[in-house]
Amino acid sequence: MENYIGLFIGVENYQNPDFLKKVVYAQDDATGVRQAFIDLGCFEDRLELVLSERATNATVRAKLKGLCAKALADDVIVMYYAGHGLSTGLGNRITCVDTTKEDLDGSTIGLKEVLSLFETSA
């Protein structure tokens, strides 16, 4: 399973807790799922973990772009997300630690955008 490459995101504590409540066990879930891939034989250094305070909109976008850019043609890309999701006029979206109610479309990441990024990979 050396050809697996992945990003595991767990957003438990948000900067705006009045808007997005704590997601209990999100960090443990992301950590545990990543560990399950490692236990199955995936290389630890190819499976990145991003938790709560590091999971800003800019960081998650950059990590997704980086993941897709470095994936080779024979690689299997895995993305795991534990946290709040929501739907806006632009579709289904994942939230980031710095998501704001005032700018949902700008402070969340659309699933269509994630899939489009995957399509750019080798």
Short mmCIF file of C-alpha atoms in Angstrom, two decimals:
data_model
loop_
_atom_site.label_atom_id
_atom_site.label_comp_id
_atom_site.label_asym_id
_atom_site.label_seq_id
_atom_site.Cartn_x
_atom_site.Cartn_y
_atom_site.Cartn_z
CA MET A 1 0.00 0.00 0.00
CA GLU A 2 2.97 2.24 -0.64
CA ASN A 3 1.05 4.05 -3.36
CA TYR A 4 -1.48 5.57 -0.96
CA ILE A 5 -1.24 9.31 -0.33
CA GLY A 6 -3.64 11.17 1.89
CA LEU A 7 -4.86 14.08 3.93
CA PHE A 8 -6.71 13.51 7.21
CA ILE A 9 -8.48 16.52 8.72
CA GLY A 10 -10.12 16.74 12.14
CA VAL A 11 -11.77 20.01 13.16
CA GLU A 12 -13.03 19.76 16.70
CA ASN A 13 -12.74 23.26 18.17
CA TYR A 14 -13.82 26.21 16.04
CA GLN A 15 -12.80 29.85 16.41
CA ASN A 16 -16.49 30.83 16.35
CA PRO A 17 -18.05 28.37 18.85
CA ASP A 18 -21.32 30.30 19.02
CA PHE A 19 -21.80 29.47 15.34
CA LEU A 20 -20.05 26.11 15.02
CA LYS A 21 -20.16 23.98 18.15
CA LYS A 22 -17.38 21.60 19.15
CA VAL A 23 -17.33 18.33 17.22
CA VAL A 24 -16.55 15.77 19.89
CA TYR A 25 -13.93 13.19 18.83
CA ALA A 26 -13.22 14.76 15.42
CA GLN A 27 -9.48 14.89 16.14
CA ASP A 28 -9.47 11.33 17.52
CA ASP A 29 -11.42 10.12 14.49
CA ALA A 30 -9.05 11.70 11.96
CA THR A 31 -6.02 10.44 13.90
CA GLY A 32 -7.50 6.95 14.23
CA VAL A 33 -8.47 6.59 10.58
CA ARG A 34 -4.99 7.73 9.54
CA GLN A 35 -3.48 5.20 11.95
CA ALA A 36 -5.67 2.44 10.44
CA PHE A 37 -4.14 3.18 7.01
CA ILE A 38 -0.67 3.06 8.54
CA ASP A 39 -1.51 -0.26 10.24
CA LEU A 40 -2.58 -1.61 6.85
CA GLY A 41 0.87 -0.82 5.45
CA CYS A 42 0.64 2.72 4.14
CA PHE A 43 3.67 4.93 4.65
CA GLU A 44 3.19 7.35 7.53
CA ASP A 45 5.04 10.18 5.77
CA ARG A 46 2.58 10.03 2.87
CA LEU A 47 -0.48 10.49 5.11
CA GLU A 48 -0.70 14.04 6.46
CA LEU A 49 -2.73 14.92 9.55
CA VAL A 50 -4.20 18.40 10.09
CA LEU A 51 -6.06 19.05 13.34
CA SER A 52 -8.26 21.87 14.67
CA GLU A 53 -6.12 25.01 15.10
CA ARG A 54 -4.02 24.18 12.00
CA ALA A 55 -7.09 23.48 9.84
CA THR A 56 -7.59 27.03 8.58
CA ASN A 57 -9.25 27.61 5.24
CA ALA A 58 -5.93 28.66 3.68
CA THR A 59 -4.04 25.68 5.12
CA VAL A 60 -6.60 23.07 4.09
CA ARG A 61 -6.76 24.49 0.56
CA ALA A 62 -2.96 24.53 0.31
CA LYS A 63 -2.68 20.97 1.66
CA LEU A 64 -5.29 19.72 -0.82
CA LYS A 65 -3.53 21.42 -3.73
CA GLY A 66 -0.17 20.08 -2.59
CA LEU A 67 -1.55 16.57 -2.20
CA CYS A 68 -2.94 16.58 -5.73
CA ALA A 69 0.23 18.11 -7.18
CA LYS A 70 2.52 15.45 -5.73
CA ALA A 71 0.28 12.44 -6.40
CA LEU A 72 1.68 10.17 -9.10
CA ALA A 73 -0.38 8.36 -11.73
CA ASP A 74 -0.35 5.10 -9.74
CA ASP A 75 -1.19 6.72 -6.40
CA VAL A 76 -4.47 6.34 -4.57
CA ILE A 77 -5.54 9.64 -3.01
CA VAL A 78 -7.38 9.45 0.30
CA MET A 79 -9.03 12.37 2.04
CA TYR A 80 -10.75 12.03 5.39
CA TYR A 81 -12.63 14.87 7.04
CA ALA A 82 -14.22 14.98 10.50
CA GLY A 83 -15.97 18.23 11.37
CA HIS A 84 -19.03 20.27 10.47
CA GLY A 85 -20.37 20.25 6.95
CA LEU A 86 -23.06 22.51 5.56
CA SER A 87 -24.88 23.46 2.41
CA THR A 88 -24.99 26.93 0.88
CA GLY A 89 -26.16 28.32 -2.43
CA LEU A 90 -22.92 26.96 -3.87
CA GLY A 91 -23.54 23.39 -2.69
CA ASN A 92 -22.20 21.11 0.02
CA ARG A 93 -19.14 22.39 1.87
CA ILE A 94 -16.72 21.47 4.63
CA THR A 95 -15.95 23.94 7.38
CA CYS A 96 -12.54 25.05 8.61
CA VAL A 97 -11.44 26.20 12.05
CA ASP A 98 -11.80 29.83 10.91
CA THR A 99 -15.18 29.50 9.16
CA THR A 100 -17.44 32.50 9.75
CA LYS A 101 -21.19 32.81 9.45
CA GLU A 102 -20.74 36.14 7.66
CA ASP A 103 -18.69 34.61 4.82
CA LEU A 104 -19.75 30.99 4.44
CA ASP A 105 -18.79 30.67 0.79
CA GLY A 106 -15.38 32.27 1.33
CA SER A 107 -14.50 30.52 4.58
CA THR A 108 -15.59 26.98 3.68
CA ILE A 109 -14.45 24.59 0.96
CA GLY A 110 -16.89 23.17 -1.55
CA LEU A 111 -16.95 19.46 -2.22
CA LYS A 112 -17.07 20.26 -5.94
CA GLU A 113 -13.80 22.18 -5.49
CA VAL A 114 -12.24 19.20 -3.71
CA LEU A 115 -13.29 16.85 -6.51
CA SER A 116 -12.01 19.29 -9.14
CA LEU A 117 -8.64 19.36 -7.40
CA PHE A 118 -8.52 15.55 -7.39
CA GLU A 119 -9.18 15.63 -11.14
CA THR A 120 -6.04 17.75 -11.64
CA SER A 121 -3.83 15.05 -10.14
CA ALA A 122 -1.85 12.64 -12.28
#
